[in-house]
Amino acid sequence: MNLDATFSALADPTRRAILARLAKGEASVMELAKPFEMTQPAISQHLKVLEDAGLVTRRVDGTKRPRRLAKAGIEAMDQWLTMLRKALEKSYDRLDEVLASMDQPTIKTIAKIKRGENR
């Protein structure tokens, strides 16, 4: 999984909207193009970027090629974000421990400084 390509694909609001629509279920290019003021080829280009990033797959159904979310791509991105979330939680837990170990007058002084009352 190439996270650079994934997050680059997510940088575009149209592609994020396409993913949000596909979260409701698979759809054809024409169905995906409806809410946008752009041509079917333009939507197809966005879909190509999403496919190359591993976020969307297509299924062959006769002459139709409905798109759907790619489970592996979404899960890889989620795992990376989960790692960041856990790191942040550890940082906040350490901060909570430091604040809990401080005496109350020190905490009140810090709060006053933040409010600009102690200058």
Short mmCIF file of N, CA and C in Angstrom, two decimals:
data_model
loop_
_atom_site.label_atom_id
_atom_site.label_comp_id
_atom_site.label_asym_id
_atom_site.label_seq_id
_atom_site.Cartn_x
_atom_site.Cartn_y
_atom_site.Cartn_z
N MET A 1 0.84 -1.18 0.00
CA MET A 1 0.00 0.00 0.00
C MET A 1 0.88 1.24 0.00
N ASN A 2 0.62 2.14 -0.92
CA ASN A 2 1.37 3.38 -1.03
C ASN A 2 0.56 4.50 -0.36
N LEU A 3 0.90 4.81 0.88
CA LEU A 3 0.15 5.82 1.61
C LEU A 3 0.30 7.21 1.00
N ASP A 4 1.43 7.47 0.34
CA ASP A 4 1.59 8.77 -0.33
C ASP A 4 0.52 8.93 -1.40
N ALA A 5 0.33 7.89 -2.22
CA ALA A 5 -0.69 7.95 -3.27
C ALA A 5 -2.09 8.03 -2.65
N THR A 6 -2.29 7.33 -1.55
CA THR A 6 -3.59 7.34 -0.89
C THR A 6 -3.95 8.74 -0.41
N PHE A 7 -3.05 9.36 0.34
CA PHE A 7 -3.36 10.68 0.88
C PHE A 7 -3.36 11.75 -0.20
N SER A 8 -2.57 11.56 -1.23
CA SER A 8 -2.61 12.49 -2.37
C SER A 8 -3.97 12.41 -3.05
N ALA A 9 -4.50 11.20 -3.21
CA ALA A 9 -5.82 11.03 -3.81
C ALA A 9 -6.90 11.68 -2.94
N LEU A 10 -6.73 11.61 -1.63
CA LEU A 10 -7.72 12.18 -0.71
C LEU A 10 -7.65 13.70 -0.62
N ALA A 11 -6.61 14.29 -1.19
CA ALA A 11 -6.45 15.74 -1.13
C ALA A 11 -7.50 16.46 -1.95
N ASP A 12 -8.11 15.79 -2.90
CA ASP A 12 -9.09 16.41 -3.79
C ASP A 12 -10.50 16.23 -3.23
N PRO A 13 -11.27 17.32 -3.09
CA PRO A 13 -12.62 17.21 -2.52
C PRO A 13 -13.57 16.37 -3.36
N THR A 14 -13.41 16.39 -4.68
CA THR A 14 -14.27 15.56 -5.54
C THR A 14 -14.04 14.09 -5.26
N ARG A 15 -12.77 13.71 -5.11
CA ARG A 15 -12.47 12.30 -4.84
C ARG A 15 -12.97 11.89 -3.46
N ARG A 16 -12.87 12.80 -2.48
CA ARG A 16 -13.43 12.47 -1.15
C ARG A 16 -14.94 12.29 -1.24
N ALA A 17 -15.60 13.12 -2.04
CA ALA A 17 -17.05 13.00 -2.22
C ALA A 17 -17.40 11.68 -2.91
N ILE A 18 -16.59 11.28 -3.87
CA ILE A 18 -16.82 10.00 -4.55
C ILE A 18 -16.69 8.86 -3.55
N LEU A 19 -15.67 8.91 -2.71
CA LEU A 19 -15.50 7.86 -1.69
C LEU A 19 -16.68 7.84 -0.72
N ALA A 20 -17.15 9.02 -0.34
CA ALA A 20 -18.31 9.09 0.57
C ALA A 20 -19.53 8.46 -0.09
N ARG A 21 -19.71 8.71 -1.37
CA ARG A 21 -20.84 8.10 -2.09
C ARG A 21 -20.67 6.58 -2.15
N LEU A 22 -19.44 6.11 -2.44
CA LEU A 22 -19.20 4.67 -2.53
C LEU A 22 -19.32 3.98 -1.18
N ALA A 23 -19.21 4.74 -0.09
CA ALA A 23 -19.41 4.16 1.24
C ALA A 23 -20.85 3.68 1.40
N LYS A 24 -21.76 4.22 0.60
CA LYS A 24 -23.17 3.81 0.64
C LYS A 24 -23.44 2.59 -0.23
N GLY A 25 -22.48 2.24 -1.09
CA GLY A 25 -22.65 1.09 -1.97
C GLY A 25 -22.04 1.36 -3.33
N GLU A 26 -21.85 0.30 -4.10
CA GLU A 26 -21.21 0.48 -5.40
C GLU A 26 -22.07 1.31 -6.34
N ALA A 27 -21.40 1.91 -7.34
CA ALA A 27 -22.09 2.79 -8.27
C ALA A 27 -21.35 2.83 -9.60
N SER A 28 -22.10 3.13 -10.64
CA SER A 28 -21.51 3.27 -11.97
C SER A 28 -20.89 4.66 -12.10
N VAL A 29 -20.11 4.85 -13.15
CA VAL A 29 -19.50 6.16 -13.40
C VAL A 29 -20.59 7.21 -13.58
N MET A 30 -21.63 6.88 -14.31
CA MET A 30 -22.72 7.83 -14.54
C MET A 30 -23.41 8.20 -13.23
N GLU A 31 -23.62 7.23 -12.36
CA GLU A 31 -24.23 7.52 -11.06
C GLU A 31 -23.32 8.41 -10.22
N LEU A 32 -22.03 8.17 -10.31
CA LEU A 32 -21.07 8.98 -9.54
C LEU A 32 -20.96 10.39 -10.10
N ALA A 33 -21.18 10.55 -11.41
CA ALA A 33 -21.05 11.86 -12.06
C ALA A 33 -22.25 12.78 -11.79
N LYS A 34 -23.41 12.20 -11.48
CA LYS A 34 -24.64 12.98 -11.33
C LYS A 34 -24.53 14.21 -10.43
N PRO A 35 -23.98 14.10 -9.22
CA PRO A 35 -23.99 15.29 -8.34
C PRO A 35 -22.94 16.36 -8.72
N PHE A 36 -22.10 16.07 -9.68
CA PHE A 36 -21.02 16.99 -10.03
C PHE A 36 -21.29 17.65 -11.38
N GLU A 37 -20.83 18.86 -11.52
CA GLU A 37 -20.92 19.54 -12.81
C GLU A 37 -19.65 19.27 -13.59
N MET A 38 -19.45 18.00 -13.93
CA MET A 38 -18.29 17.62 -14.73
C MET A 38 -18.66 16.45 -15.62
N THR A 39 -17.85 16.25 -16.61
CA THR A 39 -18.14 15.22 -17.61
C THR A 39 -17.83 13.83 -17.06
N GLN A 40 -18.36 12.84 -17.74
CA GLN A 40 -18.07 11.46 -17.38
C GLN A 40 -16.57 11.17 -17.49
N PRO A 41 -15.87 11.67 -18.55
CA PRO A 41 -14.42 11.43 -18.59
C PRO A 41 -13.67 12.05 -17.40
N ALA A 42 -14.13 13.20 -16.91
CA ALA A 42 -13.48 13.82 -15.76
C ALA A 42 -13.66 12.96 -14.51
N ILE A 43 -14.86 12.44 -14.32
CA ILE A 43 -15.11 11.53 -13.18
C ILE A 43 -14.26 10.28 -13.34
N SER A 44 -14.16 9.78 -14.56
CA SER A 44 -13.33 8.59 -14.81
C SER A 44 -11.88 8.84 -14.44
N GLN A 45 -11.39 10.04 -14.69
CA GLN A 45 -10.01 10.37 -14.30
C GLN A 45 -9.86 10.35 -12.78
N HIS A 46 -10.84 10.89 -12.09
CA HIS A 46 -10.80 10.85 -10.62
C HIS A 46 -10.83 9.40 -10.13
N LEU A 47 -11.67 8.58 -10.76
CA LEU A 47 -11.75 7.18 -10.37
C LEU A 47 -10.43 6.46 -10.62
N LYS A 48 -9.75 6.80 -11.69
CA LYS A 48 -8.45 6.19 -11.99
C LYS A 48 -7.45 6.51 -10.88
N VAL A 49 -7.44 7.75 -10.43
CA VAL A 49 -6.54 8.14 -9.32
C VAL A 49 -6.88 7.33 -8.07
N LEU A 50 -8.17 7.20 -7.78
CA LEU A 50 -8.60 6.44 -6.60
C LEU A 50 -8.25 4.96 -6.73
N GLU A 51 -8.39 4.42 -7.95
CA GLU A 51 -8.02 3.01 -8.18
C GLU A 51 -6.52 2.82 -8.03
N ASP A 52 -5.73 3.73 -8.61
CA ASP A 52 -4.27 3.64 -8.52
C ASP A 52 -3.80 3.74 -7.07
N ALA A 53 -4.54 4.48 -6.26
CA ALA A 53 -4.21 4.63 -4.83
C ALA A 53 -4.69 3.44 -4.01
N GLY A 54 -5.42 2.53 -4.62
CA GLY A 54 -5.90 1.35 -3.92
C GLY A 54 -7.14 1.57 -3.08
N LEU A 55 -7.87 2.66 -3.35
CA LEU A 55 -9.05 2.98 -2.55
C LEU A 55 -10.35 2.52 -3.19
N VAL A 56 -10.32 2.27 -4.50
CA VAL A 56 -11.52 1.89 -5.24
C VAL A 56 -11.18 0.72 -6.16
N THR A 57 -12.13 -0.19 -6.29
CA THR A 57 -12.00 -1.29 -7.25
C THR A 57 -13.20 -1.27 -8.18
N ARG A 58 -13.06 -1.96 -9.30
CA ARG A 58 -14.19 -2.06 -10.22
C ARG A 58 -14.52 -3.52 -10.44
N ARG A 59 -15.77 -3.75 -10.73
CA ARG A 59 -16.29 -5.08 -11.00
C ARG A 59 -16.85 -5.08 -12.41
N VAL A 60 -16.65 -6.17 -13.13
CA VAL A 60 -17.19 -6.27 -14.48
C VAL A 60 -18.55 -6.95 -14.39
N ASP A 61 -19.57 -6.25 -14.91
CA ASP A 61 -20.94 -6.77 -14.93
C ASP A 61 -21.49 -6.54 -16.33
N GLY A 62 -21.16 -7.43 -17.25
CA GLY A 62 -21.53 -7.23 -18.65
C GLY A 62 -20.78 -6.04 -19.21
N THR A 63 -21.53 -5.03 -19.66
CA THR A 63 -20.89 -3.82 -20.19
C THR A 63 -20.67 -2.77 -19.10
N LYS A 64 -21.18 -3.02 -17.93
CA LYS A 64 -21.04 -2.07 -16.82
C LYS A 64 -19.76 -2.36 -16.04
N ARG A 65 -19.24 -1.33 -15.41
CA ARG A 65 -18.05 -1.43 -14.56
C ARG A 65 -18.28 -0.69 -13.25
N PRO A 66 -19.18 -1.20 -12.41
CA PRO A 66 -19.46 -0.49 -11.15
C PRO A 66 -18.23 -0.45 -10.25
N ARG A 67 -18.09 0.66 -9.53
CA ARG A 67 -16.98 0.85 -8.59
C ARG A 67 -17.48 0.64 -7.17
N ARG A 68 -16.53 0.24 -6.33
CA ARG A 68 -16.81 0.08 -4.90
C ARG A 68 -15.55 0.40 -4.12
N LEU A 69 -15.70 0.61 -2.84
CA LEU A 69 -14.53 0.85 -2.00
C LEU A 69 -13.66 -0.40 -1.95
N ALA A 70 -12.36 -0.19 -1.92
CA ALA A 70 -11.40 -1.30 -1.80
C ALA A 70 -11.07 -1.50 -0.33
N LYS A 71 -11.50 -2.60 0.19
CA LYS A 71 -11.34 -2.88 1.62
C LYS A 71 -9.88 -2.78 2.06
N ALA A 72 -8.96 -3.35 1.31
CA ALA A 72 -7.55 -3.36 1.70
C ALA A 72 -6.99 -1.94 1.79
N GLY A 73 -7.33 -1.10 0.83
CA GLY A 73 -6.83 0.27 0.83
C GLY A 73 -7.35 1.08 2.00
N ILE A 74 -8.63 0.93 2.29
CA ILE A 74 -9.23 1.66 3.41
C ILE A 74 -8.65 1.15 4.73
N GLU A 75 -8.47 -0.16 4.84
CA GLU A 75 -7.92 -0.73 6.08
C GLU A 75 -6.48 -0.30 6.30
N ALA A 76 -5.67 -0.22 5.24
CA ALA A 76 -4.27 0.20 5.38
C ALA A 76 -4.20 1.64 5.90
N MET A 77 -5.05 2.49 5.35
CA MET A 77 -5.09 3.88 5.79
C MET A 77 -5.56 3.94 7.25
N ASP A 78 -6.56 3.16 7.59
CA ASP A 78 -7.09 3.14 8.95
C ASP A 78 -6.04 2.65 9.95
N GLN A 79 -5.25 1.65 9.57
CA GLN A 79 -4.20 1.15 10.46
C GLN A 79 -3.16 2.23 10.73
N TRP A 80 -2.80 2.99 9.70
CA TRP A 80 -1.82 4.06 9.87
C TRP A 80 -2.37 5.14 10.79
N LEU A 81 -3.63 5.52 10.58
CA LEU A 81 -4.25 6.54 11.43
C LEU A 81 -4.42 6.03 12.86
N THR A 82 -4.69 4.75 13.03
CA THR A 82 -4.81 4.16 14.36
C THR A 82 -3.49 4.25 15.11
N MET A 83 -2.38 4.02 14.39
CA MET A 83 -1.06 4.14 15.00
C MET A 83 -0.83 5.56 15.51
N LEU A 84 -1.20 6.56 14.71
CA LEU A 84 -1.06 7.95 15.13
C LEU A 84 -1.96 8.26 16.32
N ARG A 85 -3.19 7.76 16.27
CA ARG A 85 -4.14 8.00 17.36
C ARG A 85 -3.61 7.44 18.68
N LYS A 86 -3.04 6.23 18.63
CA LYS A 86 -2.49 5.62 19.84
C LYS A 86 -1.31 6.43 20.38
N ALA A 87 -0.48 6.94 19.48
CA ALA A 87 0.66 7.77 19.92
C ALA A 87 0.17 9.04 20.61
N LEU A 88 -0.87 9.65 20.05
CA LEU A 88 -1.44 10.85 20.67
C LEU A 88 -2.03 10.53 22.04
N GLU A 89 -2.73 9.41 22.15
CA GLU A 89 -3.32 9.03 23.42
C GLU A 89 -2.25 8.84 24.49
N LYS A 90 -1.12 8.25 24.11
CA LYS A 90 -0.02 8.08 25.07
C LYS A 90 0.51 9.43 25.52
N SER A 91 0.64 10.36 24.58
CA SER A 91 1.11 11.70 24.93
C SER A 91 0.15 12.38 25.89
N TYR A 92 -1.14 12.27 25.61
CA TYR A 92 -2.13 12.88 26.50
C TYR A 92 -2.14 12.20 27.86
N ASP A 93 -1.95 10.89 27.88
CA ASP A 93 -1.89 10.18 29.16
C ASP A 93 -0.71 10.68 29.99
N ARG A 94 0.45 10.88 29.34
CA ARG A 94 1.63 11.39 30.06
C ARG A 94 1.36 12.81 30.57
N LEU A 95 0.71 13.62 29.76
CA LEU A 95 0.38 14.98 30.19
C LEU A 95 -0.56 14.94 31.38
N ASP A 96 -1.55 14.06 31.35
CA ASP A 96 -2.47 13.91 32.49
C ASP A 96 -1.70 13.54 33.75
N GLU A 97 -0.73 12.65 33.62
CA GLU A 97 0.07 12.23 34.78
C GLU A 97 0.87 13.41 35.34
N VAL A 98 1.46 14.19 34.45
CA VAL A 98 2.24 15.35 34.89
C VAL A 98 1.33 16.35 35.60
N LEU A 99 0.19 16.64 35.01
CA LEU A 99 -0.74 17.59 35.63
C LEU A 99 -1.26 17.09 36.96
N ALA A 100 -1.51 15.79 37.06
CA ALA A 100 -2.00 15.22 38.31
C ALA A 100 -0.94 15.31 39.40
N SER A 101 0.33 15.25 39.01
CA SER A 101 1.40 15.29 40.01
C SER A 101 1.73 16.71 40.46
N MET A 102 1.26 17.70 39.71
CA MET A 102 1.52 19.09 40.08
C MET A 102 0.59 19.51 41.20
N ASP A 103 1.05 20.41 42.01
CA ASP A 103 0.16 20.90 43.06
C ASP A 103 -0.82 21.92 42.47
N GLN A 104 -1.94 22.08 43.08
CA GLN A 104 -3.02 22.93 42.56
C GLN A 104 -2.61 24.37 42.33
N PRO A 105 -1.84 25.00 43.23
CA PRO A 105 -1.45 26.40 42.97
C PRO A 105 -0.68 26.55 41.65
N THR A 106 0.16 25.58 41.31
CA THR A 106 0.92 25.64 40.06
C THR A 106 -0.02 25.54 38.87
N ILE A 107 -0.99 24.68 38.92
CA ILE A 107 -1.96 24.52 37.84
C ILE A 107 -2.75 25.81 37.66
N LYS A 108 -3.17 26.42 38.77
CA LYS A 108 -3.91 27.68 38.69
C LYS A 108 -3.06 28.79 38.11
N THR A 109 -1.78 28.82 38.44
CA THR A 109 -0.87 29.83 37.90
C THR A 109 -0.72 29.65 36.39
N ILE A 110 -0.58 28.43 35.95
CA ILE A 110 -0.47 28.16 34.51
C ILE A 110 -1.74 28.62 33.80
N ALA A 111 -2.89 28.35 34.38
CA ALA A 111 -4.16 28.76 33.78
C ALA A 111 -4.24 30.28 33.68
N LYS A 112 -3.79 30.99 34.73
CA LYS A 112 -3.81 32.45 34.70
C LYS A 112 -2.88 32.99 33.62
N ILE A 113 -1.71 32.39 33.48
CA ILE A 113 -0.76 32.81 32.44
C ILE A 113 -1.38 32.63 31.07
N LYS A 114 -2.04 31.53 30.85
CA LYS A 114 -2.69 31.26 29.55
C LYS A 114 -3.77 32.30 29.26
N ARG A 115 -4.46 32.76 30.31
CA ARG A 115 -5.52 33.76 30.14
C ARG A 115 -4.95 35.17 30.08
N GLY A 116 -3.66 35.32 30.32
CA GLY A 116 -3.02 36.63 30.28
C GLY A 116 -3.19 37.44 31.53
N GLU A 117 -3.52 36.78 32.65
CA GLU A 117 -3.78 37.48 33.90
C GLU A 117 -2.52 37.70 34.74
N ASN A 118 -1.43 37.08 34.36
CA ASN A 118 -0.25 37.10 35.21
C ASN A 118 0.92 37.80 34.51
N ARG A 119 0.67 38.83 33.76
CA ARG A 119 1.74 39.48 33.01
C ARG A 119 2.18 40.74 33.64
#
